[in-house]
PDB file of C-alpha atoms in Angstrom:
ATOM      1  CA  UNK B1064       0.000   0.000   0.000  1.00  0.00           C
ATOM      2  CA  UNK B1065       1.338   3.975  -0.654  1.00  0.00           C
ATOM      3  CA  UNK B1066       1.863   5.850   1.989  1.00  0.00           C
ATOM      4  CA  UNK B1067       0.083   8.646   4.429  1.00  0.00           C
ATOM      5  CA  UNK B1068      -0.759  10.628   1.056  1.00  0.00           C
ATOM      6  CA  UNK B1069      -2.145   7.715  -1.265  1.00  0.00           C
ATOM      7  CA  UNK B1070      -5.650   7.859  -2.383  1.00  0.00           C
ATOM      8  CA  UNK B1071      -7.977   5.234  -1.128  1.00  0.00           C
ATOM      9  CA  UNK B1072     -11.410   4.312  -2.402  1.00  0.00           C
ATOM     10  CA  UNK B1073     -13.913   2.680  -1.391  1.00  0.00           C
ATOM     11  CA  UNK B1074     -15.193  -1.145  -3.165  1.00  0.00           C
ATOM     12  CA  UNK B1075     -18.731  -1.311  -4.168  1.00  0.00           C
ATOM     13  CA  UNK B1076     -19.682  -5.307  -4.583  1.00  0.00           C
ATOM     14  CA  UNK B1077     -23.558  -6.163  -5.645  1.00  0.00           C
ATOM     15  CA  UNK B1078     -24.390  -8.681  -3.214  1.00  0.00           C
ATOM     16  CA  UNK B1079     -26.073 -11.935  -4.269  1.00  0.00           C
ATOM     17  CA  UNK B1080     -27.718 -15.018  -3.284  1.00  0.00           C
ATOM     18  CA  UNK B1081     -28.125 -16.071   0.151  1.00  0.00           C
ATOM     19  CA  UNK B1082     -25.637 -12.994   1.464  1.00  0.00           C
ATOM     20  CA  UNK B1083     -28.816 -10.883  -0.230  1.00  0.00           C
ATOM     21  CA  UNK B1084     -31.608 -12.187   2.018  1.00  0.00           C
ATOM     22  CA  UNK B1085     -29.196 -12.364   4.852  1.00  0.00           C
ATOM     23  CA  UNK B1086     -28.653  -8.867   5.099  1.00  0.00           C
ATOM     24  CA  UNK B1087     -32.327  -8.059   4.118  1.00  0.00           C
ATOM     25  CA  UNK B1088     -33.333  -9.909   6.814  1.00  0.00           C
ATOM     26  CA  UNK B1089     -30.541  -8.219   9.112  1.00  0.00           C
ATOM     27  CA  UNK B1090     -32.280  -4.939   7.948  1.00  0.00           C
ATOM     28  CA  UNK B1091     -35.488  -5.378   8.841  1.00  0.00           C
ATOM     29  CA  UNK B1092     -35.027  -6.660  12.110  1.00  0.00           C
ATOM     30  CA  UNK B1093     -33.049  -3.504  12.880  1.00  0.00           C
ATOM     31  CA  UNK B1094     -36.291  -1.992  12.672  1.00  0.00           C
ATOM     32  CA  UNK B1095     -37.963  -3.631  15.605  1.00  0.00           C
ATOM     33  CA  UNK B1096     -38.688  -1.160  18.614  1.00  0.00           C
ATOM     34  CA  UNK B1097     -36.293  -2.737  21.417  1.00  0.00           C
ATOM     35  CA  UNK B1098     -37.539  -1.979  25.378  1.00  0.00           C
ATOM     36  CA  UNK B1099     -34.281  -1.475  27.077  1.00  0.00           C
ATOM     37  CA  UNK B1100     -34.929  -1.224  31.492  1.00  0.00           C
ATOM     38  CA  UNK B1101     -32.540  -0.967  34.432  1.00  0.00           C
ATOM     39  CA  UNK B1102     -33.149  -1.460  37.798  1.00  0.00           C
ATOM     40  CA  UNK B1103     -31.185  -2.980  40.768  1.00  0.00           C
ATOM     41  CA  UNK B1104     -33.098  -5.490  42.599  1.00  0.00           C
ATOM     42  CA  UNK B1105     -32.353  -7.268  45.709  1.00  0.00           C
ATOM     43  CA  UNK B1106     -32.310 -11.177  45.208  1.00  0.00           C
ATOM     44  CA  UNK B1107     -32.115 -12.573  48.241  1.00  0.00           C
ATOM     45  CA  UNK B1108     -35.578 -14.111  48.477  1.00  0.00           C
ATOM     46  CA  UNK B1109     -34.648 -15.479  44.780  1.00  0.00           C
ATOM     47  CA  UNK B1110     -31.684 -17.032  46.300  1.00  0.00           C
ATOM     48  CA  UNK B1111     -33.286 -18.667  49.008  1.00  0.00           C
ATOM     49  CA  UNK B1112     -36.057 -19.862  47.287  1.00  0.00           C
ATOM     50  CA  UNK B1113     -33.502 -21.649  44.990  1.00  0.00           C
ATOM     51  CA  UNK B1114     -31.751 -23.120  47.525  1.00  0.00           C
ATOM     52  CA  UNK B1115     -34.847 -24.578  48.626  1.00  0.00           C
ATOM     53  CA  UNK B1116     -35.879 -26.002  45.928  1.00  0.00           C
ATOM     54  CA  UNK B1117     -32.577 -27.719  44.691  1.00  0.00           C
ATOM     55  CA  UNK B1118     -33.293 -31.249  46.485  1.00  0.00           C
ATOM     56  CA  UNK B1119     -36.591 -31.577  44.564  1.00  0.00           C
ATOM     57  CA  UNK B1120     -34.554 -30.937  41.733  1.00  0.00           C
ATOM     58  CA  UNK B1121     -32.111 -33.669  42.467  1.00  0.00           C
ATOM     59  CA  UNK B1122     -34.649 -35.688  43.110  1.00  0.00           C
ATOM     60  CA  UNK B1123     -36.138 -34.888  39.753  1.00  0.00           C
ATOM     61  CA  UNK B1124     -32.524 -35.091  37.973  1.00  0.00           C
ATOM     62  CA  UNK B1125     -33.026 -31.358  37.308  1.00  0.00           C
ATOM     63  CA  UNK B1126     -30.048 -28.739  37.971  1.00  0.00           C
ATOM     64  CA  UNK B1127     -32.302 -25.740  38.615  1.00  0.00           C
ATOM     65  CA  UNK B1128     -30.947 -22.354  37.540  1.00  0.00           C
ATOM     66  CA  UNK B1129     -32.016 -18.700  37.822  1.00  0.00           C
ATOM     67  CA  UNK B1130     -33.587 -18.181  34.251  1.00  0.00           C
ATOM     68  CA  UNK B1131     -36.519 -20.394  34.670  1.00  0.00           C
ATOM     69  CA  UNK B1132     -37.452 -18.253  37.672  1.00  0.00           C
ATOM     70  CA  UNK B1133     -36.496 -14.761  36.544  1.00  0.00           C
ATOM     71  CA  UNK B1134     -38.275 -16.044  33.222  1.00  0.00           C
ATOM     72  CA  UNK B1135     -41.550 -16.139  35.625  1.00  0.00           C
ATOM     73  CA  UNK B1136     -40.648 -13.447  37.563  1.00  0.00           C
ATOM     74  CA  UNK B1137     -40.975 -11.414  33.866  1.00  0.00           C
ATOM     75  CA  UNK B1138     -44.042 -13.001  33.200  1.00  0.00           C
ATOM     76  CA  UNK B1139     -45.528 -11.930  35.900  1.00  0.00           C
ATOM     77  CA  UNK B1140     -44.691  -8.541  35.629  1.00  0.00           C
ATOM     78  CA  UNK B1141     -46.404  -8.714  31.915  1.00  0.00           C
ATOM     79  CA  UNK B1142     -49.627  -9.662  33.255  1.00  0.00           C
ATOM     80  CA  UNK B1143     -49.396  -7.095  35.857  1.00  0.00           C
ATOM     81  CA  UNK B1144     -48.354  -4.018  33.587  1.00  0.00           C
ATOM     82  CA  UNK B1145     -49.333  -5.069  30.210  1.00  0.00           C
ATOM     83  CA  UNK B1146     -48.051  -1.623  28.976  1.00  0.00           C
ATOM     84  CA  UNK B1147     -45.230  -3.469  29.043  1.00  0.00           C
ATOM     85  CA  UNK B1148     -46.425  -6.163  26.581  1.00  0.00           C
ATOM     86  CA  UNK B1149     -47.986  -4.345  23.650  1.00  0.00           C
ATOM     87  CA  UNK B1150     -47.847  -3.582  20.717  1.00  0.00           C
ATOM     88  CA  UNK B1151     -48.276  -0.104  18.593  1.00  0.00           C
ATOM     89  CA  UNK B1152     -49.467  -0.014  15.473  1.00  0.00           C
ATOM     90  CA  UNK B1153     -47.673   1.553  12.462  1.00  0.00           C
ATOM     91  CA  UNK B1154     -49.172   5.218  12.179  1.00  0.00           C
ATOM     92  CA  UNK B1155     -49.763   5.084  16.520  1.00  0.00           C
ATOM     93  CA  UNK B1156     -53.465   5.029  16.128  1.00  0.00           C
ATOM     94  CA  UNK B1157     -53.914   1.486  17.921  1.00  0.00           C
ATOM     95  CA  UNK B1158     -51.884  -0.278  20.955  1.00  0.00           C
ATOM     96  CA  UNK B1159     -52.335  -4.245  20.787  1.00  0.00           C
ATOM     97  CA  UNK B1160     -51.967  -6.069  24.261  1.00  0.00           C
ATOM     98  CA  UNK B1161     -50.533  -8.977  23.740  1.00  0.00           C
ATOM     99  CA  UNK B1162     -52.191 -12.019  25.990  1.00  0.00           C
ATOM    100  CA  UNK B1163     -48.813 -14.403  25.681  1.00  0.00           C
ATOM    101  CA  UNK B1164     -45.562 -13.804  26.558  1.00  0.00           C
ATOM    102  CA  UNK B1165     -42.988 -14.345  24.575  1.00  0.00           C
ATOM    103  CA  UNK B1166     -40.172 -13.767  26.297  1.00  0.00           C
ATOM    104  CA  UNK B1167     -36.529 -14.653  24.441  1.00  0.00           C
ATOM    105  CA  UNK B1168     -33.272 -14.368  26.405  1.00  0.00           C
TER     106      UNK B1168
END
């Protein structure tokens, strides 16, 4: 390559096949409204709760994490502010409350 005073340009490339729907589909999910919430939360009653439950789990020959009960915890919270869970419409003339919850981690 030159050196500090060499022109570079840039590369246009067309792309094709499956690198076209790829980054279509890339696109269009950039355009989903995200929810983004911070809070600090104590988790001691989580903690004991788990603890408490980890010989039915061995009994079960289930290793019981956090996510299935934070993933309830969330639910909850849906049903209880469904603001939350919804949905508006394209032009904002409608908000859809959704009745499951979908939640993906």
């Amino acid at each position: 390559m030159g050196g500090p005073s060499a022109q570079v340009e840039d590369t246009v490339v067309e792309i094709k096949g499956i690198a076209k729907v790829m980054v279509k589909t890339m696109t269009a999910a950039q355009q989903v409204p995200r929810f983004t919430y911070h809070d600090e939360y104590s988790m001691d009653n989580i903690v004991q709760l788990k603890n408490m439950m980890k010989q039915l789990g061995k009994e079960h020959k289930v290793k019981l994490t956090f996510m299935p009960l934070l993933i309830k915890a969330a639910s909850q919270a849906m049903a209880e502010f469904p603001m939350v869970n919804a949905h508006v419409n394209a032009d904002c003339t409608s908000v859809t409350y959704k009745a499951a919850h979908n939640i993906g981690i």
